[in-house]
Coordinates of C-alpha atoms and ligand atoms in Angstrom, one line a residue:
M1 CA -23.9 -15.9 -5.7
T2 CA -23.0 -19.2 -7.2
I3 CA -20.7 -21.3 -5.0
R4 CA -18.5 -23.5 -7.1
P5 CA -16.9 -26.6 -5.6
R6 CA -13.2 -25.9 -5.2
F7 CA -12.1 -29.5 -4.6
V8 CA -13.2 -32.7 -6.3
V9 CA -14.5 -35.1 -3.7
L10 CA -14.2 -38.8 -4.8
S11 CA -15.9 -41.7 -3.2
A12 CA -13.6 -44.4 -1.9
A13 CA -14.6 -46.8 -4.7
V14 CA -14.0 -44.2 -7.5
A15 CA -10.7 -43.2 -5.8
A16 CA -9.6 -46.8 -5.8
S17 CA -10.3 -47.3 -9.4
V18 CA -8.6 -44.0 -10.4
L19 CA -5.5 -45.1 -8.5
A20 CA -5.7 -48.5 -10.0
A21 CA -5.8 -47.0 -13.5
G22 CA -2.8 -44.9 -12.6
I23 CA -4.6 -41.6 -13.3
T24 CA -3.5 -38.5 -11.4
M25 CA -6.4 -36.4 -10.2
I26 CA -5.9 -32.7 -9.9
G27 CA -7.2 -31.7 -6.6
T28 CA -8.8 -28.4 -7.5
A29 CA -11.8 -28.0 -9.8
D30 CA -11.3 -24.3 -10.7
A31 CA -8.1 -23.1 -9.0
A32 CA -6.1 -20.5 -10.8
S33 CA -2.6 -21.6 -11.7
T34 CA -0.5 -18.4 -11.2
L35 CA 0.0 -16.2 -8.1
G36 CA -1.5 -13.1 -9.7
A37 CA -4.6 -14.9 -11.0
S38 CA -5.1 -16.7 -7.7
A39 CA -4.9 -13.5 -5.7
A40 CA -7.2 -11.8 -8.2
Q41 CA -9.9 -14.3 -7.3
S42 CA -10.4 -12.3 -4.1
G43 CA -9.7 -8.9 -5.7
R44 CA -6.1 -8.8 -4.4
Y45 CA -2.8 -8.5 -6.2
F46 CA 0.4 -10.6 -5.9
G47 CA 3.4 -8.6 -6.9
A48 CA 7.2 -8.7 -7.0
A49 CA 10.0 -6.1 -6.6
I50 CA 11.8 -6.0 -9.9
A51 CA 15.0 -4.5 -11.2
A52 CA 15.3 -2.7 -14.5
G53 CA 18.7 -4.2 -15.1
K54 CA 17.2 -7.7 -15.1
L55 CA 14.5 -7.1 -17.6
S56 CA 16.7 -8.4 -20.4
N57 CA 16.9 -11.8 -18.8
S58 CA 14.3 -14.1 -20.4
T59 CA 14.0 -16.5 -17.4
Y60 CA 13.3 -13.5 -15.2
T61 CA 10.8 -11.8 -17.4
G62 CA 9.1 -15.1 -18.2
I63 CA 8.3 -15.7 -14.6
L64 CA 7.4 -12.0 -14.1
N65 CA 4.9 -11.9 -17.0
R66 CA 3.4 -15.2 -16.1
E67 CA 3.0 -15.0 -12.3
F68 CA 2.6 -11.4 -11.1
N69 CA 0.0 -8.7 -11.4
S70 CA 1.8 -6.0 -9.5
V71 CA 5.4 -4.6 -9.6
T72 CA 7.5 -2.5 -7.3
P73 CA 10.8 -1.0 -8.4
E74 CA 13.5 -2.4 -6.1
N75 CA 15.7 0.7 -6.4
E76 CA 14.7 2.8 -9.4
M77 CA 12.2 5.2 -7.8
K78 CA 14.3 6.0 -4.7
W79 CA 15.7 9.4 -4.1
D80 CA 19.3 8.7 -5.1
A81 CA 18.0 7.3 -8.4
T82 CA 15.4 9.9 -9.3
E83 CA 17.2 13.1 -8.1
P84 CA 21.0 12.4 -8.4
S85 CA 21.8 16.1 -8.2
Q86 CA 19.5 18.6 -6.6
G87 CA 16.7 19.8 -8.8
S88 CA 17.8 17.5 -11.7
F89 CA 15.6 14.5 -12.1
N90 CA 16.2 11.2 -13.8
Y91 CA 13.3 9.0 -14.3
S92 CA 14.8 6.5 -16.8
G93 CA 14.9 3.5 -14.5
G94 CA 11.6 4.3 -12.8
D95 CA 9.9 4.8 -16.2
R96 CA 11.3 1.4 -17.4
I97 CA 9.7 -0.3 -14.4
L98 CA 6.5 1.6 -15.0
S99 CA 6.2 0.6 -18.6
Q100 CA 7.0 -3.0 -17.7
G101 CA 4.1 -2.9 -15.2
Q102 CA 1.8 -1.3 -17.7
S103 CA 2.6 -3.8 -20.3
M104 CA 1.5 -6.5 -17.9
G105 CA -1.6 -4.7 -16.9
A106 CA -0.1 -4.7 -13.4
K107 CA -0.5 -2.4 -10.5
V108 CA 2.6 -0.4 -9.9
R109 CA 3.7 0.4 -6.3
G110 CA 5.9 3.4 -6.0
H111 CA 8.9 2.9 -3.6
A112 CA 9.9 5.1 -1.9
L113 CA 9.6 8.9 -1.8
L114 CA 11.5 9.6 1.4
W115 CA 13.8 7.2 3.2
Y116 CA 16.8 7.9 5.3
Q117 CA 18.8 5.4 3.3
Q118 CA 19.7 5.8 -0.4
E119 CA 19.5 9.6 -0.1
P120 CA 21.6 11.2 -2.8
G121 CA 24.9 12.5 -1.6
W122 CA 23.8 16.1 -1.8
A123 CA 20.9 15.5 0.5
Q124 CA 22.9 13.5 3.0
S125 CA 25.0 16.6 3.8
M126 CA 21.9 18.9 4.1
S127 CA 19.9 19.8 7.2
G128 CA 17.2 22.1 8.6
T129 CA 15.0 24.2 6.4
A130 CA 17.0 23.7 3.2
L131 CA 16.7 19.9 3.6
R132 CA 13.0 20.2 4.5
N133 CA 12.3 22.2 1.3
A134 CA 14.4 19.8 -0.7
M135 CA 12.4 16.8 0.7
M136 CA 9.0 18.3 -0.1
N137 CA 10.2 19.4 -3.5
H138 CA 11.3 15.8 -4.1
V139 CA 8.0 14.3 -3.1
T140 CA 6.1 16.8 -5.2
Q141 CA 8.2 16.4 -8.3
V142 CA 8.4 12.6 -8.3
A143 CA 4.7 12.1 -7.4
T144 CA 3.7 14.6 -10.1
H145 CA 5.9 12.9 -12.7
Y146 CA 4.1 9.6 -12.0
K147 CA 0.7 11.2 -11.3
G148 CA -2.2 8.8 -12.1
K149 CA 0.1 5.9 -12.8
I150 CA 0.9 4.6 -9.4
Y151 CA -1.4 2.4 -7.4
A152 CA 0.2 3.1 -4.0
W153 CA 3.2 5.1 -3.0
D154 CA 5.5 4.3 0.0
V155 CA 5.6 8.0 0.9
V156 CA 7.8 7.5 3.9
N157 CA 9.9 4.4 4.5
E158 CA 11.4 3.1 7.7
A159 CA 11.1 6.2 9.9
F160 CA 10.6 4.4 13.2
A161 CA 13.4 3.1 15.5
D162 CA 14.0 -0.6 16.3
G163 CA 13.9 -1.7 19.8
G164 CA 11.6 -0.8 22.6
S165 CA 11.2 3.0 22.3
G166 CA 8.4 3.0 19.9
G167 CA 9.7 6.3 18.7
R168 CA 11.1 7.8 15.6
R169 CA 14.5 6.8 14.1
D170 CA 17.1 9.5 14.2
S171 CA 18.0 10.8 10.7
N172 CA 18.6 14.1 9.0
L173 CA 15.0 13.8 7.8
Q174 CA 13.7 13.5 11.3
R175 CA 15.9 16.3 12.5
T176 CA 14.0 18.7 10.2
G177 CA 11.1 18.4 12.7
N178 CA 8.7 15.7 13.8
D179 CA 6.0 16.8 11.3
W180 CA 8.1 15.8 8.3
I181 CA 6.1 12.7 7.8
E182 CA 2.7 14.4 7.7
A183 CA 4.1 17.2 5.5
A184 CA 5.3 14.5 3.1
F185 CA 1.9 12.8 3.0
K186 CA 0.2 16.1 2.3
A187 CA 2.6 17.0 -0.5
A188 CA 2.1 13.6 -2.1
R189 CA -1.7 13.9 -1.9
A190 CA -1.6 17.3 -3.5
A191 CA 0.6 16.0 -6.3
D192 CA -1.3 12.7 -7.0
P193 CA -4.7 12.7 -5.4
N194 CA -5.5 9.2 -6.7
A195 CA -2.5 7.2 -5.5
K196 CA -2.9 5.4 -2.2
L197 CA -0.4 6.8 0.2
C198 CA 1.4 4.3 2.5
Y199 CA 3.7 4.3 5.4
N200 CA 6.1 1.4 5.1
D201 CA 8.4 -0.3 7.6
Y202 CA 10.0 -3.6 8.8
N203 CA 10.1 -5.4 12.1
T204 CA 6.4 -4.7 12.4
D205 CA 5.3 -8.4 12.1
G206 CA 3.4 -8.5 15.3
V207 CA 2.3 -6.3 18.1
N208 CA 5.5 -4.8 19.4
A209 CA 6.9 -1.4 20.5
K210 CA 7.8 -0.4 16.9
S211 CA 4.5 -1.4 15.3
T212 CA 2.6 0.2 18.2
G213 CA 4.5 3.5 17.6
I214 CA 3.5 3.4 14.0
Y215 CA -0.1 2.4 14.9
N216 CA -0.3 5.5 17.2
M217 CA 1.0 7.7 14.4
V218 CA -1.6 6.3 11.9
K219 CA -4.4 6.7 14.5
D220 CA -3.3 10.3 15.1
F221 CA -3.1 11.0 11.3
K222 CA -6.6 9.7 10.8
A223 CA -7.9 11.7 13.7
R224 CA -6.4 14.9 12.4
G225 CA -7.2 14.3 8.7
V226 CA -3.6 13.8 7.6
P227 CA -4.0 11.9 4.3
I228 CA -2.8 8.3 4.8
D229 CA -4.5 5.4 3.1
C230 CA -2.3 2.4 3.8
V231 CA 0.4 0.8 5.9
G232 CA 3.0 -1.5 4.3
F233 CA 4.4 -4.4 6.3
Q234 CA 7.7 -5.3 4.7
S235 CA 7.8 -8.8 6.3
H236 CA 11.4 -9.7 5.9
L237 CA 11.1 -12.8 8.0
G238 CA 13.5 -15.3 9.5
T239 CA 12.6 -18.9 10.5
S240 CA 9.5 -18.0 12.5
I241 CA 6.6 -15.7 12.4
P242 CA 4.9 -14.0 15.4
G243 CA 1.6 -15.6 16.4
D244 CA -0.2 -12.3 16.3
Y245 CA 0.9 -11.5 12.7
Q246 CA -2.8 -11.4 11.4
S247 CA -4.2 -9.6 14.4
N248 CA -1.5 -6.9 14.1
L249 CA -2.7 -6.4 10.4
Q250 CA -6.2 -6.3 11.6
R251 CA -5.7 -3.6 14.3
F252 CA -4.2 -1.3 11.6
A253 CA -7.1 -2.1 9.2
A254 CA -9.5 -1.1 12.0
L255 CA -8.1 2.4 12.0
G256 CA -9.5 2.8 8.5
V257 CA -6.4 2.2 6.3
D258 CA -5.6 -0.6 3.8
V259 CA -2.7 -2.9 4.8
Q260 CA -0.3 -4.4 2.3
I261 CA 2.5 -6.9 2.6
T262 CA 5.2 -5.0 0.7
E263 CA 8.6 -6.8 0.8
L264 CA 8.0 -10.4 1.7
D265 CA 10.9 -12.8 1.9
V266 CA 11.5 -15.7 4.3
A267 CA 14.8 -17.3 5.3
Q268 CA 15.0 -20.8 3.8
G269 CA 14.7 -23.3 6.6
G270 CA 12.4 -26.1 7.6
N271 CA 9.5 -23.6 7.9
Q272 CA 9.8 -21.5 4.8
A273 CA 6.8 -22.9 3.0
N274 CA 4.6 -22.8 6.1
I275 CA 5.6 -19.2 6.9
Y276 CA 4.8 -18.1 3.4
A277 CA 1.4 -19.8 3.7
T278 CA 0.7 -18.2 7.1
V279 CA 1.4 -14.7 5.7
T280 CA -0.8 -15.4 2.7
R281 CA -3.7 -16.7 4.8
A282 CA -3.3 -13.7 7.2
C283 CA -3.7 -11.2 4.3
L284 CA -6.7 -13.1 2.9
A285 CA -8.3 -13.1 6.3
V286 CA -8.1 -9.3 6.7
S287 CA -10.6 -7.6 4.3
R288 CA -8.5 -4.5 4.0
C289 CA -5.3 -6.4 3.1
T290 CA -5.2 -5.6 -0.6
G291 CA -2.2 -7.5 -1.7
I292 CA 1.2 -9.1 -1.2
T293 CA 4.6 -8.3 -2.8
V294 CA 7.6 -10.5 -2.6
W295 CA 11.0 -8.8 -2.6
G296 CA 12.4 -10.3 -5.8
I297 CA 11.7 -13.2 -8.0
R298 CA 14.5 -15.9 -7.9
D299 CA 16.7 -16.6 -4.8
S300 CA 19.6 -15.2 -6.9
D301 CA 17.7 -11.9 -7.2
S302 CA 17.4 -11.4 -3.5
W303 CA 19.3 -8.8 -1.4
R304 CA 19.5 -11.6 1.3
T305 CA 22.5 -13.4 -0.3
G306 CA 22.7 -17.0 0.8
E307 CA 19.4 -17.2 2.5
N308 CA 17.4 -18.4 -0.5
P309 CA 14.3 -16.5 0.7
L310 CA 12.1 -16.3 -2.4
L311 CA 9.6 -18.4 -4.2
F312 CA 11.7 -19.5 -7.2
D313 CA 15.2 -21.1 -7.1
N314 CA 18.2 -19.7 -8.9
S315 CA 17.2 -21.5 -12.1
G316 CA 13.6 -20.1 -12.0
N317 CA 12.0 -23.3 -10.8
K318 CA 9.0 -23.1 -8.4
K319 CA 9.9 -24.0 -4.8
A320 CA 7.7 -25.6 -2.2
A321 CA 7.1 -22.1 -0.8
Y322 CA 5.6 -21.2 -4.2
T323 CA 3.1 -24.1 -4.0
S324 CA 2.1 -23.3 -0.5
V325 CA 1.3 -19.7 -1.4
L326 CA -0.6 -20.7 -4.5
N327 CA -2.6 -23.3 -2.5
A328 CA -3.4 -20.7 0.2
L329 CA -4.5 -18.2 -2.4
N330 CA -6.7 -20.8 -4.1
A331 CA -8.2 -21.9 -0.8
A332 CA -9.7 -18.5 -0.3
G333 CA -13.3 -18.0 -1.2
P334 CA -14.5 -15.6 -3.9
T335 CA -14.5 -12.6 -1.5
N336 CA -13.4 -9.1 -2.2
P337 CA -11.1 -7.0 0.0
T338 CA -12.3 -3.5 0.8
T339 CA -10.6 -1.7 -2.1
S340 CA -11.5 1.9 -1.4
P341 CA -8.8 3.8 0.5
T342 CA -11.4 5.8 2.3
T343 CA -14.4 3.7 2.8
G344 CA -15.1 2.9 6.4
P345 CA -16.6 -0.2 8.0
T346 CA -20.0 -1.2 6.8
T347 CA -21.1 -1.9 10.3
G348 CA -21.0 1.5 11.9
P349 CA -22.3 2.9 15.1
T350 CA -24.9 0.7 16.8
T351 CA -27.1 3.8 17.3
P352 CA -27.8 5.4 14.0
P353 CA -27.8 9.2 13.9
A354 CA -31.1 10.9 14.8
G355 CA -33.3 11.5 11.8
G356 CA -33.5 7.9 10.6
G357 CA -32.6 7.7 6.9
G358 CA -30.7 10.2 4.9
C359 CA -27.0 11.1 5.4
T360 CA -25.0 13.5 7.5
A361 CA -21.6 15.0 6.9
S362 CA -18.9 16.2 9.3
T363 CA -15.5 17.8 8.5
S364 CA -12.2 17.6 10.3
L365 CA -9.6 20.2 9.3
N366 CA -5.8 20.2 9.4
S367 CA -4.8 23.8 8.8
W368 CA -1.6 25.7 8.4
N369 CA -0.8 29.2 7.5
G370 CA -2.3 29.7 4.0
G371 CA -3.9 26.3 3.5
Y372 CA -5.7 23.3 4.8
V373 CA -6.7 19.7 4.2
A374 CA -10.3 18.7 5.0
T375 CA -11.5 15.2 5.6
V376 CA -15.2 14.8 5.3
R377 CA -17.0 11.9 6.8
V378 CA -20.3 11.0 5.1
A379 CA -22.5 8.8 7.3
A380 CA -25.7 6.9 6.5
G381 CA -28.6 7.0 8.9
A382 CA -30.9 4.1 9.6
S383 CA -31.2 3.3 5.9
A384 CA -28.5 2.4 3.3
V385 CA -27.4 5.3 1.1
N386 CA -27.0 4.9 -2.7
G387 CA -25.3 8.0 -3.9
W388 CA -24.7 11.2 -2.0
T389 CA -23.8 14.9 -2.5
V390 CA -22.2 17.1 0.2
S391 CA -22.5 20.9 -0.1
L392 CA -20.7 23.6 1.8
T393 CA -19.6 27.2 1.4
L394 CA -15.9 28.0 1.4
P395 CA -14.8 31.1 3.2
S396 CA -13.9 34.1 1.1
G397 CA -10.3 33.7 -0.1
S398 CA -10.4 29.9 0.0
A399 CA -10.1 27.9 -3.2
L400 CA -9.9 24.1 -3.8
T401 CA -6.6 22.8 -5.1
S402 CA -7.3 19.1 -5.1
V403 CA -10.2 16.7 -4.2
W404 CA -10.0 13.0 -3.6
S405 CA -12.6 10.2 -3.4
A406 CA -15.3 12.6 -4.7
T407 CA -15.9 14.9 -7.7
N408 CA -16.5 18.6 -7.1
T409 CA -18.6 21.3 -8.6
G410 CA -17.1 24.7 -8.1
T411 CA -13.8 25.6 -6.5
T412 CA -14.7 28.8 -4.6
G413 CA -17.8 29.9 -2.6
A414 CA -20.6 27.4 -2.7
V415 CA -19.2 24.1 -3.7
S416 CA -20.5 20.5 -3.8
F417 CA -19.0 17.1 -3.8
R418 CA -20.5 14.0 -5.4
N419 CA -19.5 10.4 -4.6
V420 CA -17.3 8.5 -7.0
S421 CA -18.1 5.0 -8.3
Y422 CA -16.6 3.1 -5.3
N423 CA -18.0 5.0 -2.4
G424 CA -21.6 5.9 -3.3
Q425 CA -23.1 3.0 -1.4
I426 CA -23.0 3.2 2.3
A427 CA -24.6 0.6 4.5
A428 CA -27.1 1.7 7.2
G429 CA -25.1 3.1 10.0
G430 CA -21.8 3.0 8.0
Y431 CA -19.7 5.8 6.6
T432 CA -17.2 6.8 3.9
E433 CA -14.8 9.6 3.7
F434 CA -13.5 12.0 1.1
G435 CA -11.2 14.9 1.2
F436 CA -10.0 18.1 -0.3
Q437 CA -7.2 20.5 0.0
G438 CA -7.5 24.3 -0.4
T439 CA -5.8 27.6 0.0
G440 CA -6.7 30.1 2.7
T441 CA -8.9 29.0 5.5
G442 CA -11.0 25.9 5.6
P443 CA -14.8 25.7 6.0
A444 CA -16.0 25.9 9.6
A445 CA -19.7 25.1 9.3
T446 CA -21.2 21.6 9.2
P447 CA -21.8 20.6 5.5
A448 CA -25.2 19.6 4.2
C449 CA -25.6 16.0 2.9
Q450 CA -28.2 14.9 0.4
V451 CA -28.9 11.3 -0.7
G452 CA -29.3 10.3 -4.3
Ligands
G3I1 O1 23.7 0.5 -9.0 C1 24.9 0.4 -8.2 C2 26.0 0.0 -9.1 O2 26.2 1.0 -10.1 C3 27.3 -0.2 -8.3 O3 28.3 -0.7 -9.1 C4 27.1 -1.2 -7.2 C5 28.3 -1.3 -6.3 O4 27.9 -1.5 -4.9 O5 26.0 -0.7 -6.4 C6 24.8 -0.6 -7.1 O6 23.8 -0.1 -6.2 C7 23.3 -1.0 -5.3 C8 21.8 -1.1 -5.5 O7 21.2 -1.9 -4.5 C9 21.4 -1.7 -6.9 O8 21.9 -3.0 -7.0 C10 23.6 -0.5 -3.9 O9 25.0 -0.6 -3.7 C11 22.9 -1.4 -2.9 O10 23.1 -0.8 -1.6 C12 21.4 -1.4 -3.2 O11 20.8 -2.3 -2.3 C13 19.4 -2.1 -2.2 C14 19.1 -1.7 -0.7 O12 17.6 -1.7 -0.6 C15 19.7 -0.4 -0.4 O13 19.5 -0.2 1.0 C16 18.8 -3.4 -2.5 O14 19.0 -3.7 -3.9 C17 17.3 -3.4 -2.2 O15 16.7 -4.7 -2.3 C18 17.0 -2.9 -0.8 O16 15.6 -2.8 -0.6 C19 15.2 -2.4 0.7 C20 14.0 -1.6 0.5 O17 14.1 -0.5 -0.4 C21 13.5 -1.1 1.9 N1 13.3 -2.1 2.8 C22 14.5 -3.0 3.0 C23 14.9 -3.5 1.7 C24 16.1 -4.5 1.9 O18 17.2 -3.8 2.3

């Protein structure tokens, strides 16, 4: 790896002559000059929430096209927008955001499949099984419409209560049964196996009762094979930031999920630029923090009227907060975040499995009447693995309906799964995971694993 100097260092004599000549030295030797390009140096994205209705404003689109490499629809993919009457879908606004993102070569975050706010009127008045069915149909239909085009979906938004309970927020969604969140994630996975599936919430900016409640849910989901790939931290911040902001991100990442800053904005006060830089540095310091999204472009675009919480002023000029974010991004070394949604730590158990080299596979099943989701962990022994194939036999009556983070051969009986490009290499003692969904009953026996 070539380490390039990031700052020009001048001797005192040279500096003095430069100053005397009135020449302004640019401090960085190779810094990128936009948010997206700077974030991309470490394999991350820097995005903005955008509104379809503003795309005709040239100041707005000028900044958008120049600075960002990810977009999130501020409202256009929400339930009220996409299914205004039951079973009748309207994707015009969402498609407009998607095509804007595609024209920029940007990652498109989907926001949000299920949220207790911005439910269409018809859903607000529903409950019980009828609502549960409508919820799952909504997830399936919208995720299917955007299949293969969304980088990450906020599958469920803001389902936890504020305050000290650490429990779920009451809503008509919650009243359909505590398993509504995992049911939504399974439906989303089945509809779009390649989108990262996120849980997204606010007031989770440090270790607190609410973030710990979410942490416990994610831990439980991972243990039971419920498909979850990422947690979104909205980060609507005031004039301070908890001291454990980074370590809170890190504890979620250690569960084996990506973390993303999804709706960042910071009240304008003495500390705005510093808080923005602190958030940026925290994301850069957590290898599974894959990117940052700000919730709007100019202050005048913000939902926080009067707080001027964004990176550009009402006229589209860069604020001090913009410069602090850019500098923080450029100060990061050329490292890469862990980009796979399902790749575990490269430092695994201290005692490698018996048998030395090779690989082993183990399956955890989450079953219901008529179907199941299997999560398969592929672990390297004492030697690194470069390519793997897992083989198993499905019980009679079982057929694969979707596979993620692997490619399969066969859908019934004897089937095998081969690594995809990003998870074939496993460090000695490390592991990766892939999954599949099927009808009938899942496989009970331990799968075979072969290297190469
Ligand atoms: O589109 C209608 C328009 O036709 C109507 O004339 C007008 C009258 O009020 O309302 C317009 O809809 C508004 C919509 O934004 C689009 O501008 C809604 O009233 C308004 O409630 C809605 O606010 C959005 C809010 O979510 C809804 O709760 C904000 O733009 C949006 O920034 C905000 O975003 C949320 C995230 O999704 C989740 N996290 C919190 C974040 C901030 O609240």
